[in-house]
CSV table of C-alpha atoms in Angstrom, one decimal:
chain,number,residue,atom,x,y,z
A,1,MET,CA,0.5,0.0,-0.4
A,2,ARG,CA,2.6,2.9,1.3
A,3,SER,CA,4.4,1.6,-2.3
A,4,LEU,CA,1.1,2.4,-4.5
A,5,PHE,CA,1.1,6.4,-2.2
A,6,LEU,CA,4.1,6.7,-2.8
A,7,ILE,CA,3.0,6.5,-6.7
A,8,ILE,CA,0.1,8.6,-6.1
A,9,ASN,CA,1.7,10.9,-5.1
A,10,VAL,CA,4.8,11.6,-7.9
A,11,ALA,CA,2.5,11.2,-10.7
A,12,ILE,CA,0.6,14.1,-8.8
A,13,LEU,CA,3.3,16.2,-8.4
A,14,LEU,CA,5.0,15.5,-11.7
A,15,SER,CA,1.2,16.9,-13.7
A,16,SER,CA,1.3,19.9,-11.2
A,17,CYS,CA,4.5,21.4,-12.2
A,18,GLY,CA,3.9,21.7,-15.8
A,19,SER,CA,3.1,24.2,-18.0
A,20,GLY,CA,0.2,24.4,-19.7
A,21,SER,CA,2.3,23.7,-23.3
A,22,ASP,CA,3.4,20.0,-21.7
A,23,ASN,CA,0.1,18.6,-24.0
A,24,PRO,CA,0.3,21.8,-26.5
A,25,ASP,CA,-1.9,18.8,-28.3
A,26,GLN,CA,-4.4,19.6,-26.6
A,27,ASP,CA,-4.2,23.0,-26.3
A,28,PRO,CA,-7.5,25.3,-28.4
A,29,MET,CA,-4.7,27.5,-29.5
A,30,VAL,CA,-2.9,25.0,-32.2
A,31,ALA,CA,-4.4,25.4,-35.5
A,32,SER,CA,-4.7,28.1,-37.6
A,33,TRP,CA,-6.2,31.8,-36.9
A,34,LYS,CA,-6.2,35.3,-38.5
A,35,VAL,CA,-5.6,38.0,-37.6
A,36,SER,CA,-9.2,40.2,-38.2
A,37,LYS,CA,-8.6,43.4,-36.2
A,38,TYR,CA,-7.5,44.9,-33.7
A,39,ASP,CA,-9.3,47.3,-31.1
A,40,LEU,CA,-7.7,50.5,-29.1
A,41,ASP,CA,-9.4,51.4,-25.4
A,42,GLU,CA,-8.5,55.5,-26.3
A,43,THR,CA,-8.8,56.2,-22.0
A,44,ILE,CA,-5.7,54.4,-21.1
A,45,ASP,CA,-2.3,56.3,-21.1
A,46,ASN,CA,0.7,53.3,-20.5
A,47,VAL,CA,-0.3,51.8,-24.7
A,48,VAL,CA,2.9,50.5,-25.5
A,49,SER,CA,3.8,51.9,-28.8
A,50,ASN,CA,6.1,48.6,-30.4
A,51,ASP,CA,3.8,46.0,-29.0
A,52,LEU,CA,0.8,48.6,-31.3
A,53,ASN,CA,2.9,48.6,-33.6
A,54,LEU,CA,3.6,45.5,-34.6
A,55,ILE,CA,-0.9,44.5,-33.8
A,56,THR,CA,-0.9,46.9,-36.6
A,57,SER,CA,1.3,45.1,-38.4
A,58,LEU,CA,-0.1,42.0,-38.2
A,59,LYS,CA,-3.7,43.1,-40.1
A,60,ASP,CA,-4.6,40.2,-41.8
A,61,GLY,CA,-2.5,38.0,-41.1
A,62,PHE,CA,-2.0,34.6,-40.2
A,63,LEU,CA,-1.1,32.9,-37.2
A,64,ARG,CA,-0.5,29.4,-37.2
A,65,PHE,CA,0.0,27.7,-33.7
A,66,TYR,CA,1.5,24.8,-34.2
A,67,PRO,CA,2.2,21.7,-31.2
A,68,ASP,CA,6.2,21.0,-31.0
A,69,GLN,CA,5.4,24.9,-30.0
A,70,THR,CA,6.5,26.4,-32.8
A,71,LEU,CA,4.7,29.7,-34.3
A,72,VAL,CA,3.9,30.3,-37.9
A,73,VAL,CA,3.5,34.0,-39.6
A,74,TRP,CA,2.7,35.4,-42.3
A,75,GLN,CA,1.4,38.3,-43.6
A,76,LYS,CA,1.8,40.0,-47.1
A,77,ASP,CA,3.4,43.2,-45.8
A,78,ILE,CA,5.8,41.5,-43.1
A,79,GLY,CA,6.2,38.1,-44.8
A,80,TYR,CA,7.1,34.7,-43.6
A,81,SER,CA,8.9,34.3,-39.9
A,82,VAL,CA,9.2,30.4,-38.2
A,83,ASN,CA,8.4,31.7,-34.2
A,84,ARG,CA,8.1,30.4,-30.7
A,85,TRP,CA,4.6,30.3,-28.1
A,86,GLU,CA,4.2,28.5,-24.9
A,87,TYR,CA,1.6,28.7,-22.7
A,88,SER,CA,1.9,29.9,-18.7
A,89,LYS,CA,-0.4,28.8,-15.7
A,90,LYS,CA,0.3,30.8,-14.0
A,91,ASN,CA,0.3,33.9,-15.5
A,92,GLY,CA,-2.6,32.4,-18.1
A,93,TYR,CA,-1.4,33.8,-21.0
A,94,TYR,CA,0.2,32.8,-24.0
A,95,LEU,CA,4.0,34.1,-24.8
A,96,LEU,CA,5.1,34.5,-28.2
A,97,SER,CA,8.8,35.2,-29.3
A,98,GLY,CA,10.8,35.3,-32.3
A,99,PRO,CA,11.8,37.4,-35.0
A,100,ILE,CA,8.7,39.2,-34.5
A,101,PHE,CA,8.1,39.6,-31.2
A,102,THR,CA,11.8,40.7,-30.4
A,103,GLN,CA,10.6,41.8,-26.9
A,104,GLY,CA,8.1,38.6,-26.7
A,105,LEU,CA,4.1,39.8,-26.5
A,106,SER,CA,2.1,38.2,-24.3
A,107,LEU,CA,-1.9,37.7,-24.5
A,108,LYS,CA,-3.9,36.5,-22.5
A,109,GLU,CA,-8.3,35.2,-23.3
A,110,LEU,CA,-10.6,36.9,-22.7
A,111,LYS,CA,-13.5,35.6,-25.0
A,112,ARG,CA,-13.8,32.1,-26.6
A,113,GLU,CA,-16.5,30.8,-29.6
A,114,GLU,CA,-15.7,28.4,-31.6
A,115,LYS,CA,-13.6,29.4,-34.1
A,116,GLN,CA,-13.6,32.6,-32.8
A,117,ALA,CA,-11.3,34.2,-29.7
A,118,LYS,CA,-10.3,37.9,-27.8
A,119,PHE,CA,-6.8,37.8,-26.8
A,120,ARG,CA,-5.9,41.0,-24.3
A,121,LEU,CA,-2.6,42.3,-25.2
A,122,ILE,CA,-0.6,42.5,-21.4
A,123,ASP,CA,2.7,43.8,-21.1
A,124,SER,CA,6.4,43.1,-18.2
A,125,LYS,CA,4.2,43.8,-15.5
A,126,ASN,CA,1.3,41.9,-16.1
A,127,GLN,CA,-1.1,44.7,-16.9
A,128,ALA,CA,-3.7,45.5,-19.2
A,129,GLU,CA,-1.8,47.3,-22.5
A,130,GLY,CA,-5.1,48.7,-23.3
A,131,ILE,CA,-5.2,46.9,-27.1
A,132,ASP,CA,-7.1,44.0,-27.4
A,133,LEU,CA,-6.1,41.4,-30.2
A,134,PHE,CA,-9.7,39.6,-32.6
A,135,LEU,CA,-8.9,36.3,-34.2
A,136,ALA,CA,-10.6,34.0,-36.6
A,137,ALA,CA,-9.5,30.1,-36.7
A,138,VAL,CA,-9.2,29.9,-40.7
A,139,PRO,CA,-7.7,26.7,-41.9
A,140,LEU,CA,-7.5,28.8,-46.0
A,141,TYR,CA,-3.5,27.5,-46.5
A,142,GLU,CA,-4.7,23.6,-45.8
A,143,VAL,CA,-5.9,21.0,-47.0
A,144,ASP,CA,-6.0,17.2,-46.1
A,145,SER,CA,-2.3,16.9,-44.3
A,146,THR,CA,-1.6,19.5,-46.7
A,147,ASP,CA,0.1,22.6,-44.9
A,148,LEU,CA,1.2,24.9,-46.7
A,149,LEU,CA,2.2,27.3,-43.2
A,150,HIS,CA,4.5,25.2,-42.1
A,151,PRO,CA,8.6,25.6,-42.0
A,152,SER,CA,8.7,22.8,-44.3
A,153,HIS,CA,6.9,23.8,-47.1
A,154,ASN,CA,8.2,27.6,-47.2
A,155,GLN,CA,12.4,27.4,-46.3
A,156,TRP,CA,13.0,29.6,-49.6
A,157,ARG,CA,11.7,32.2,-47.9
A,158,ILE,CA,14.4,32.9,-44.7
A,159,LYS,CA,16.6,34.7,-45.3
A,160,PRO,CA,20.1,34.4,-46.1
A,161,LYS,CA,22.7,35.5,-43.6
A,162,GLN,CA,25.5,35.2,-46.6
A,163,ALA,CA,26.0,35.6,-50.3
A,164,GLU,CA,24.1,31.7,-51.9
A,165,THR,CA,26.4,29.5,-54.1
A,166,PRO,CA,25.1,28.7,-57.4
A,167,GLN,CA,23.7,24.8,-56.0
A,168,GLN,CA,21.9,26.5,-53.3
A,169,LEU,CA,20.3,29.6,-55.3
A,170,LYS,CA,18.6,26.7,-57.4
A,171,LYS,CA,17.5,25.1,-54.4
A,172,ARG,CA,15.9,28.5,-53.4
A,173,VAL,CA,14.4,29.0,-56.9
A,174,LEU,CA,13.2,25.7,-56.2
A,175,GLY,CA,12.1,25.9,-53.4
A,176,MET,CA,9.3,28.7,-54.9
A,177,VAL,CA,8.3,26.9,-57.4
A,178,THR,CA,6.8,23.9,-55.7
A,179,PHE,CA,5.0,26.0,-53.6
A,180,ILE,CA,3.4,27.1,-56.0
A,181,ILE,CA,2.4,24.6,-57.6
A,182,ASP,CA,0.9,22.7,-53.7
A,183,TYR,CA,-0.4,25.0,-53.3
A,184,PHE,CA,-2.4,25.9,-56.8
A,185,GLU,CA,-3.3,21.9,-56.1
A,186,LEU,CA,-4.2,22.8,-52.6
A,187,THR,CA,-7.1,26.1,-54.1
A,188,ASP,CA,-8.3,22.4,-56.9
A,189,LYS,CA,-8.6,19.9,-54.0
A,190,LYS,CA,-10.6,22.6,-51.8
A,191,GLU,CA,-12.6,23.2,-55.0
A,192,GLN,CA,-11.0,27.0,-54.1
A,193,PRO,CA,-12.8,29.4,-56.9
A,194,TYR,CA,-9.7,31.9,-56.9
A,195,PHE,CA,-6.0,32.4,-55.7
A,196,GLU,CA,-3.9,34.8,-53.9
A,197,THR,CA,-0.7,35.7,-55.6
A,198,PRO,CA,1.0,37.5,-52.0
A,199,ILE,CA,1.1,34.0,-50.5
A,200,LEU,CA,2.7,33.0,-54.1
A,201,GLN,CA,6.0,35.9,-53.2
A,202,SER,CA,6.7,35.0,-56.6
A,203,PRO,CA,8.4,37.2,-59.6
A,204,PHE,CA,5.3,35.7,-61.5
A,205,LEU,CA,3.4,36.7,-63.5
A,206,PHE,CA,-0.6,34.6,-64.3
A,207,TYR,CA,-2.7,35.5,-67.5
A,208,SER,CA,-6.2,34.8,-68.5
A,209,GLY,CA,-4.5,32.7,-71.2
A,210,GLY,CA,-0.7,32.0,-70.0
A,211,ILE,CA,2.3,32.8,-67.0
A,212,GLY,CA,5.3,34.4,-67.5
A,213,VAL,CA,7.9,36.1,-65.9
A,214,ALA,CA,8.9,39.7,-64.3
A,215,SER,CA,11.9,41.6,-65.9
A,216,ALA,CA,15.4,41.5,-64.2
A,217,GLN,CA,14.3,45.1,-64.1
A,218,ASP,CA,10.3,45.0,-62.5
A,219,LEU,CA,10.9,42.5,-60.4
A,220,PRO,CA,9.3,42.3,-56.6
A,221,THR,CA,10.3,43.7,-53.8
A,222,GLU,CA,8.6,40.6,-51.8
A,223,TRP,CA,10.7,38.1,-54.1
A,224,THR,CA,14.0,40.6,-53.3
A,225,LYS,CA,13.5,39.8,-50.6
A,226,THR,CA,13.8,36.7,-49.7
A,227,PHE,CA,17.0,36.4,-50.9
A,228,PHE,CA,20.6,38.3,-49.3
A,229,ASP,CA,21.2,40.5,-51.1
A,230,GLU,CA,20.1,42.4,-55.0
A,231,GLN,CA,22.8,40.1,-57.0
A,232,ASP,CA,21.5,37.0,-55.6
A,233,ALA,CA,18.2,37.8,-56.5
A,234,LEU,CA,19.0,38.8,-60.8
A,235,LYS,CA,20.7,35.8,-59.9
A,236,GLY,CA,18.2,33.8,-58.9
A,237,HIS,CA,16.0,35.3,-61.7
A,238,LYS,CA,18.2,34.1,-64.3
A,239,ILE,CA,18.2,29.9,-62.9
A,240,LEU,CA,14.0,30.9,-62.8
A,241,LEU,CA,14.7,32.2,-66.3
A,242,ASP,CA,16.8,29.5,-67.9
A,243,ALA,CA,14.1,26.9,-67.0
A,244,PHE,CA,11.4,28.6,-68.0
A,245,ASP,CA,10.9,26.2,-71.2
A,246,THR,CA,9.3,28.2,-74.0
A,247,ASP,CA,8.3,25.6,-76.2
A,248,THR,CA,6.5,23.9,-73.5
A,249,GLU,CA,2.2,24.2,-74.3
A,250,TYR,CA,0.4,26.1,-72.6
A,251,PRO,CA,-2.5,24.1,-73.1
A,252,SER,CA,-6.4,25.9,-74.6
A,253,ASN,CA,-9.8,24.5,-73.9
A,254,ILE,CA,-9.7,24.6,-70.4
A,255,LYS,CA,-11.6,24.8,-67.3
A,256,LYS,CA,-9.8,26.2,-64.8
A,257,HIS,CA,-6.5,29.0,-65.4
A,258,THR,CA,-4.5,26.5,-62.7
A,259,GLU,CA,-4.4,24.0,-65.6
A,260,GLY,CA,-2.7,25.9,-67.6
A,261,TYR,CA,-0.2,27.3,-65.0
A,262,LEU,CA,0.7,24.5,-63.3
A,263,LYS,CA,1.7,22.4,-67.1
A,264,VAL,CA,3.5,25.0,-67.1
A,265,LEU,CA,5.2,25.1,-64.0
A,266,LYS,CA,5.4,21.6,-63.3
A,267,ALA,CA,8.5,22.0,-66.7
A,268,VAL,CA,9.3,24.4,-64.5
A,269,LYS,CA,10.3,22.1,-62.1
A,270,PHE,CA,11.4,20.0,-63.9
A,271,ASN,CA,13.6,21.3,-65.5
A,272,LEU,CA,15.5,22.8,-61.7
A,273,GLU,CA,15.7,19.3,-60.3
C-alpha cells in the first residue's frame, strides 16, 4: 500500500509541475488563426507603441500555432517567419517570441466562441496594455494532410545570412516553384474559385491565358527580399528564366486557369531538378 501511495503522489506532483504546453496538441490555440481586427482603448495612457505597431502590422495576417510550440507568422507586408509560443498556467497567458516578437508578446484570452477568439495584450508587469486582438480560425492554406504554412514548405522564404552558392540559389528557386505548384493543387482540391498572389511571393505573372516571369528591372520586392541581396536575387531570376521552357505549350480549352499554370510550372520544376 505504501508503494502505491508513493507512486500516486509522484504522479500528482509531476502533473502539477508543467505548463499548459506540456500537452500542446490539446491546446485550443493549435490551429491557423487570421488576425481579423484589433481594438484600442483610447482612455488608457500606458499603451506600448511598439506593441501597437506590431499588432497593426499583423492585421489580416496569419498566426499558425503548432503542437511543438512553433509559431509561424505570415502577413503579406511583413512576410514569413518562424517563431515560438508557450502557455503560462501561472500567469494565464500565451507568450509569443521570435523574429517578429523580438521583445516578446503576451496575450491573455478574454473570450472564445467556436472559431473566434479575443485576447488582451499584457505588458511585462502583467498589466493590460489597452489593446485587444481578435482572431478567427481560418485553415485557408490547409487541406487534408497538406499545410502550406508549415516551415517544411517555406525554407525558400527565409532570408539567408550570407550570399549563396549557385547550388543554394537553385534550391531556393526550386523551393519557390514547388510551393506555387502545391498552392494551386491545394486550391483545386478545395475547389477554391480564386487564388492569391501575395502568398506566392514570386516574380511569376499570371494571365487569363498564360503565365510569364517579370523582367529583371521589375522584380517584386516581396521576392527579392527572400535573397541575401539584390545580386543574389538577379542570379535567382536568371536561374528561373533558364528553367522556363518556352516550348511548353500552354493548354487551350481548359476549365480552370490553374490547369495551364500547373502544366507550365511543373515543366519549370522538372528543369530545375
